[in-house]
Amino acid sequence: MPQALGPTESEPFRLTLNSDGGKHTRENALTLVALACGLVAFVCGFVVSAHMIASWAGLVGFVVGMYSQYVSATTAERSVNIVAIVGSFVGVAMGIYHGGFIP
């Protein structure tokens, strides 16, 4: 038990969605697309004149996020997917409230 004798060299902090060590390129791409759409929808949902962008980005983000949640491989992906789905839902709801999908 050499690790019990003193501090050991730790790995540098890395932000990754591949917590199991495998490469999940398609799943990570879906997660990031859903997150981007969710952030755009959430931010645009607070701007009345951007209701169309919020509605469409929220709808796309919600659908992509749900599919991404279905095919996700790691817990980190699932966590980001939930944030993306909630952001997309709030964005689409606010977009619909402010005017909907068409101008």
PDB file of N, CA and C in Angstrom, residues 8-9 12 14-16 24 26-27 34 62 69-71 73 80-81 89 102:
ATOM      1  N   THR A   8       0.172  11.201  -3.541  1.00  0.00           N
ATOM      2  CA  THR A   8       0.611  10.705  -4.843  1.00  0.00           C
ATOM      3  C   THR A   8       0.314  11.756  -5.901  1.00  0.00           C
ATOM      4  N   GLU A   9       0.914  11.571  -7.021  1.00  0.00           N
ATOM      5  CA  GLU A   9       0.658  12.476  -8.143  1.00  0.00           C
ATOM      6  C   GLU A   9      -0.752  12.247  -8.660  1.00  0.00           C
ATOM      7  N   PRO A  12      -4.366  15.598 -13.892  1.00  0.00           N
ATOM      8  CA  PRO A  12      -4.924  16.941 -14.068  1.00  0.00           C
ATOM      9  C   PRO A  12      -6.422  16.860 -14.341  1.00  0.00           C
ATOM     10  N   ARG A  14      -9.803  17.050 -16.050  1.00  0.00           N
ATOM     11  CA  ARG A  14     -10.260  16.966 -17.437  1.00  0.00           C
ATOM     12  C   ARG A  14     -11.771  16.932 -17.449  1.00  0.00           C
ATOM     13  N   LEU A  15     -12.348  17.745 -18.298  1.00  0.00           N
ATOM     14  CA  LEU A  15     -13.790  17.755 -18.473  1.00  0.00           C
ATOM     15  C   LEU A  15     -14.122  16.846 -19.647  1.00  0.00           C
ATOM     16  N   THR A  16     -14.790  15.745 -19.379  1.00  0.00           N
ATOM     17  CA  THR A  16     -15.082  14.782 -20.440  1.00  0.00           C
ATOM     18  C   THR A  16     -16.456  14.164 -20.222  1.00  0.00           C
ATOM     19  N   HIS A  24     -17.383   7.854 -27.565  1.00  0.00           N
ATOM     20  CA  HIS A  24     -18.793   7.893 -27.953  1.00  0.00           C
ATOM     21  C   HIS A  24     -19.011   9.149 -28.776  1.00  0.00           C
ATOM     22  N   ARG A  26     -20.753   9.875 -31.593  1.00  0.00           N
ATOM     23  CA  ARG A  26     -22.116  10.223 -31.991  1.00  0.00           C
ATOM     24  C   ARG A  26     -22.937  10.689 -30.796  1.00  0.00           C
ATOM     25  N   GLU A  27     -22.828   9.995 -29.684  1.00  0.00           N
ATOM     26  CA  GLU A  27     -23.579  10.363 -28.492  1.00  0.00           C
ATOM     27  C   GLU A  27     -23.137  11.726 -27.956  1.00  0.00           C
ATOM     28  N   ALA A  34     -27.846  19.229 -28.547  1.00  0.00           N
ATOM     29  CA  ALA A  34     -29.014  19.470 -27.693  1.00  0.00           C
ATOM     30  C   ALA A  34     -28.734  20.578 -26.683  1.00  0.00           C
ATOM     31  N   PHE A  62     -35.279  19.940 -27.797  1.00  0.00           N
ATOM     32  CA  PHE A  62     -36.040  18.972 -27.007  1.00  0.00           C
ATOM     33  C   PHE A  62     -36.049  17.598 -27.675  1.00  0.00           C
ATOM     34  N   GLN A  69     -30.782  11.267 -24.972  1.00  0.00           N
ATOM     35  CA  GLN A  69     -30.969  10.597 -23.687  1.00  0.00           C
ATOM     36  C   GLN A  69     -31.233   9.110 -23.892  1.00  0.00           C
ATOM     37  N   TYR A  70     -31.946   8.784 -24.934  1.00  0.00           N
ATOM     38  CA  TYR A  70     -32.271   7.389 -25.227  1.00  0.00           C
ATOM     39  C   TYR A  70     -31.027   6.571 -25.578  1.00  0.00           C
ATOM     40  N   VAL A  71     -30.093   7.167 -26.337  1.00  0.00           N
ATOM     41  CA  VAL A  71     -28.919   6.427 -26.794  1.00  0.00           C
ATOM     42  C   VAL A  71     -27.669   6.729 -25.973  1.00  0.00           C
ATOM     43  N   ALA A  73     -24.592   6.823 -23.334  1.00  0.00           N
ATOM     44  CA  ALA A  73     -23.809   5.698 -22.841  1.00  0.00           C
ATOM     45  C   ALA A  73     -23.240   5.932 -21.448  1.00  0.00           C
ATOM     46  N   VAL A  80     -25.906  16.058 -18.774  1.00  0.00           N
ATOM     47  CA  VAL A  80     -25.933  17.198 -19.698  1.00  0.00           C
ATOM     48  C   VAL A  80     -27.219  17.164 -20.520  1.00  0.00           C
ATOM     49  N   ASN A  81     -27.678  15.973 -20.875  1.00  0.00           N
ATOM     50  CA  ASN A  81     -28.929  15.855 -21.635  1.00  0.00           C
ATOM     51  C   ASN A  81     -30.115  16.412 -20.848  1.00  0.00           C
ATOM     52  N   PHE A  89     -37.100  23.017 -23.133  1.00  0.00           N
ATOM     53  CA  PHE A  89     -38.519  23.090 -22.778  1.00  0.00           C
ATOM     54  C   PHE A  89     -38.906  24.485 -22.306  1.00  0.00           C
ATOM     55  N   ILE A 102     -44.429  31.034 -35.765  1.00  0.00           N
ATOM     56  CA  ILE A 102     -44.452  31.859 -36.982  1.00  0.00           C
ATOM     57  C   ILE A 102     -44.492  33.336 -36.584  1.00  0.00           C
TER      58      ILE A 102
END
